[in-house]
Short mmCIF file of C-alpha atoms in Angstrom, two decimals:
data_model
loop_
_atom_site.label_atom_id
_atom_site.label_comp_id
_atom_site.label_asym_id
_atom_site.label_seq_id
_atom_site.Cartn_x
_atom_site.Cartn_y
_atom_site.Cartn_z
CA SER A 18 7.09 -32.02 -35.86
CA ALA A 19 3.78 -30.49 -35.00
CA THR A 20 2.30 -33.83 -33.96
CA GLU A 21 4.83 -34.33 -31.21
CA PHE A 22 3.29 -33.09 -28.04
CA GLY A 23 5.49 -31.18 -25.67
CA LYS A 24 5.18 -31.53 -21.92
CA ASP A 25 3.04 -28.40 -21.63
CA GLU A 26 0.66 -29.52 -24.36
CA LYS A 27 0.31 -32.88 -22.67
CA LYS A 28 -0.46 -31.19 -19.38
CA GLN A 29 -3.00 -28.94 -21.10
CA PHE A 30 -4.55 -31.89 -22.90
CA LEU A 31 -4.84 -33.97 -19.73
CA LYS A 32 -6.43 -31.07 -17.89
CA GLY A 33 -9.02 -30.79 -20.63
CA ALA A 34 -9.51 -34.56 -20.68
CA GLU A 35 -10.15 -34.58 -16.93
CA ILE A 36 -12.78 -31.86 -17.26
CA ALA A 37 -14.40 -33.76 -20.14
CA TYR A 38 -14.33 -36.99 -18.13
CA GLU A 39 -16.10 -35.48 -15.14
CA THR A 40 -18.59 -33.60 -17.34
CA ILE A 41 -19.45 -36.70 -19.39
CA LEU A 42 -19.94 -38.90 -16.30
CA THR A 43 -22.10 -36.38 -14.46
CA SER A 44 -24.09 -35.35 -17.56
CA PHE A 45 -24.74 -38.99 -18.40
CA ALA A 46 -26.00 -39.65 -14.87
CA LYS A 47 -28.32 -36.63 -15.12
CA GLY A 48 -29.42 -37.59 -18.61
CA ASP A 49 -28.25 -34.24 -19.95
CA LYS A 50 -27.91 -35.01 -23.66
CA GLN A 51 -27.19 -31.39 -24.56
CA SER A 52 -23.98 -31.21 -22.51
CA LEU A 53 -22.85 -34.59 -23.84
CA LYS A 54 -23.30 -33.51 -27.45
CA SER A 55 -20.29 -31.19 -27.49
CA LEU A 56 -17.96 -33.82 -26.00
CA LEU A 57 -18.77 -36.98 -27.94
CA THR A 58 -18.24 -38.29 -31.45
CA GLU A 59 -21.46 -39.13 -33.31
CA LYS A 60 -21.05 -42.83 -32.60
CA MET A 61 -20.58 -42.24 -28.87
CA GLN A 62 -23.47 -39.80 -28.86
CA ALA A 63 -25.76 -42.50 -30.24
CA ASN A 64 -24.53 -44.96 -27.58
CA PHE A 65 -25.03 -42.54 -24.70
CA THR A 66 -28.41 -41.36 -25.98
CA SER A 67 -29.78 -44.88 -26.28
CA ALA A 68 -28.47 -45.74 -22.79
CA ILE A 69 -30.20 -42.65 -21.37
CA GLU A 70 -33.44 -43.43 -23.20
CA ASP A 71 -33.32 -47.05 -22.07
CA ARG A 72 -32.85 -45.92 -18.47
CA ASN A 73 -35.70 -43.42 -18.79
CA SER A 74 -38.06 -45.99 -20.24
CA LYS A 75 -37.40 -48.21 -17.21
CA LYS A 76 -37.88 -45.19 -14.92
CA ILE A 77 -34.42 -45.72 -13.45
CA LYS A 78 -32.77 -42.77 -11.80
CA SER A 79 -28.99 -42.57 -11.79
CA GLU A 80 -27.34 -40.55 -9.03
CA LEU A 81 -23.65 -39.87 -9.27
CA THR A 82 -21.41 -37.93 -6.94
CA PHE A 83 -18.06 -37.23 -8.48
CA ILE A 84 -15.47 -37.16 -5.70
CA GLY A 85 -12.43 -36.50 -7.85
CA ILE A 86 -9.73 -37.80 -10.14
CA LYS A 87 -6.82 -39.49 -8.41
CA SER A 88 -4.72 -39.71 -11.55
CA SER A 89 -4.80 -39.39 -15.32
CA ALA A 90 -2.15 -40.49 -17.78
CA ILE A 91 -1.74 -40.74 -21.51
CA GLU A 92 -1.44 -44.42 -22.40
CA LYS A 93 -1.36 -44.23 -26.14
CA PHE A 94 -1.17 -41.79 -29.01
CA ASP A 95 -2.24 -42.65 -32.56
CA LYS A 96 -2.41 -40.59 -35.68
CA THR A 97 -4.11 -41.27 -38.98
CA ALA A 98 -4.25 -39.01 -42.03
CA GLU A 99 -7.54 -37.65 -40.74
CA ALA A 100 -7.31 -37.61 -36.99
CA LEU A 101 -5.33 -37.72 -33.78
CA PHE A 102 -6.18 -40.15 -30.99
CA PHE A 103 -5.18 -40.16 -27.36
CA THR A 104 -6.04 -42.94 -24.95
CA VAL A 105 -6.15 -41.74 -21.36
CA LYS A 106 -6.26 -43.84 -18.22
CA PHE A 107 -8.31 -42.24 -15.47
CA VAL A 108 -8.42 -43.37 -11.87
CA SER A 109 -11.31 -41.65 -10.16
CA GLU A 110 -13.50 -41.84 -7.10
CA ILE A 111 -17.26 -41.74 -7.38
CA ILE A 112 -20.38 -42.56 -5.43
CA SER A 113 -22.89 -44.14 -7.76
CA VAL A 114 -26.46 -45.21 -7.04
CA LYS A 115 -29.32 -46.35 -9.23
CA LYS A 116 -32.90 -46.11 -8.00
CA ASP A 117 -36.10 -47.53 -9.40
CA LYS A 118 -39.36 -45.66 -9.90
CA ASP A 119 -40.23 -46.10 -6.22
CA ASN A 120 -36.91 -44.57 -5.22
CA LYS A 121 -35.58 -47.92 -4.01
CA ILE A 122 -31.86 -48.49 -4.49
CA ILE A 123 -31.28 -51.20 -7.08
CA GLU A 124 -27.56 -50.70 -7.54
CA GLY A 125 -24.69 -49.08 -5.68
CA ASP A 126 -24.32 -47.68 -2.18
CA PRO A 127 -24.80 -44.00 -1.28
CA ASN A 128 -22.24 -44.32 1.52
CA LYS A 129 -19.52 -46.04 -0.41
CA ILE A 130 -16.84 -44.34 -2.48
CA LYS A 131 -15.84 -46.50 -5.43
CA THR A 132 -12.48 -46.31 -7.16
CA VAL A 133 -13.01 -46.57 -10.90
CA ILE A 134 -10.38 -47.16 -13.57
CA ASP A 135 -11.35 -46.07 -17.07
CA HIS A 136 -9.55 -46.06 -20.41
CA TRP A 137 -11.03 -43.43 -22.69
CA LYS A 138 -9.97 -42.65 -26.22
CA PHE A 139 -10.28 -39.05 -27.37
CA THR A 140 -10.07 -37.84 -30.94
CA ARG A 141 -9.69 -34.67 -32.92
CA LYS A 142 -9.73 -34.20 -36.68
CA VAL A 143 -6.41 -32.98 -38.06
CA SER A 144 -8.28 -30.47 -40.24
CA SER A 145 -10.32 -29.16 -37.32
CA LEU A 146 -9.90 -25.51 -36.46
CA SER A 147 -11.48 -26.12 -33.08
CA PRO A 148 -9.14 -27.25 -30.31
CA ASN A 149 -11.85 -29.52 -28.91
CA TRP A 150 -11.34 -33.22 -28.39
CA TYR A 151 -14.19 -35.72 -28.47
CA LEU A 152 -14.65 -39.01 -26.67
CA ALA A 153 -14.43 -41.68 -29.37
CA GLU A 154 -14.30 -44.88 -27.40
CA ILE A 155 -14.53 -46.31 -23.90
CA LYS A 156 -12.20 -49.27 -23.68
CA ASN A 157 -12.75 -52.03 -21.20
CA SER A 158 -9.48 -52.90 -19.59
#
């Protein structure tokens, strides 16, 4: 059936998911709401926007260096009448630092690469003509 993903589709999907993952993390750190818009569901958009605005109001600067993705794998696939859902496990390496208004580091270490494990759920409406997937949920493992 059309909902069964072949190996090539899975590879394609994961490649897209990896690009989305990096883009979302780096755009969020920069506070770039415009770039986030095309990759998030409305609910996630509201969450990210309020987190960015909260950070801005506290004059906190977030600096993120994306080193790379070590691995990505599809953990789960769900389908409803309306939509398809994929949960992807990402293992990535990042350098993440938060600074206050005086440029003092309040979180993180600029010289330390962190390994991060994330479980992100992407969705796409069945009726959608666009091939784009949107981040629907960030699951805490």
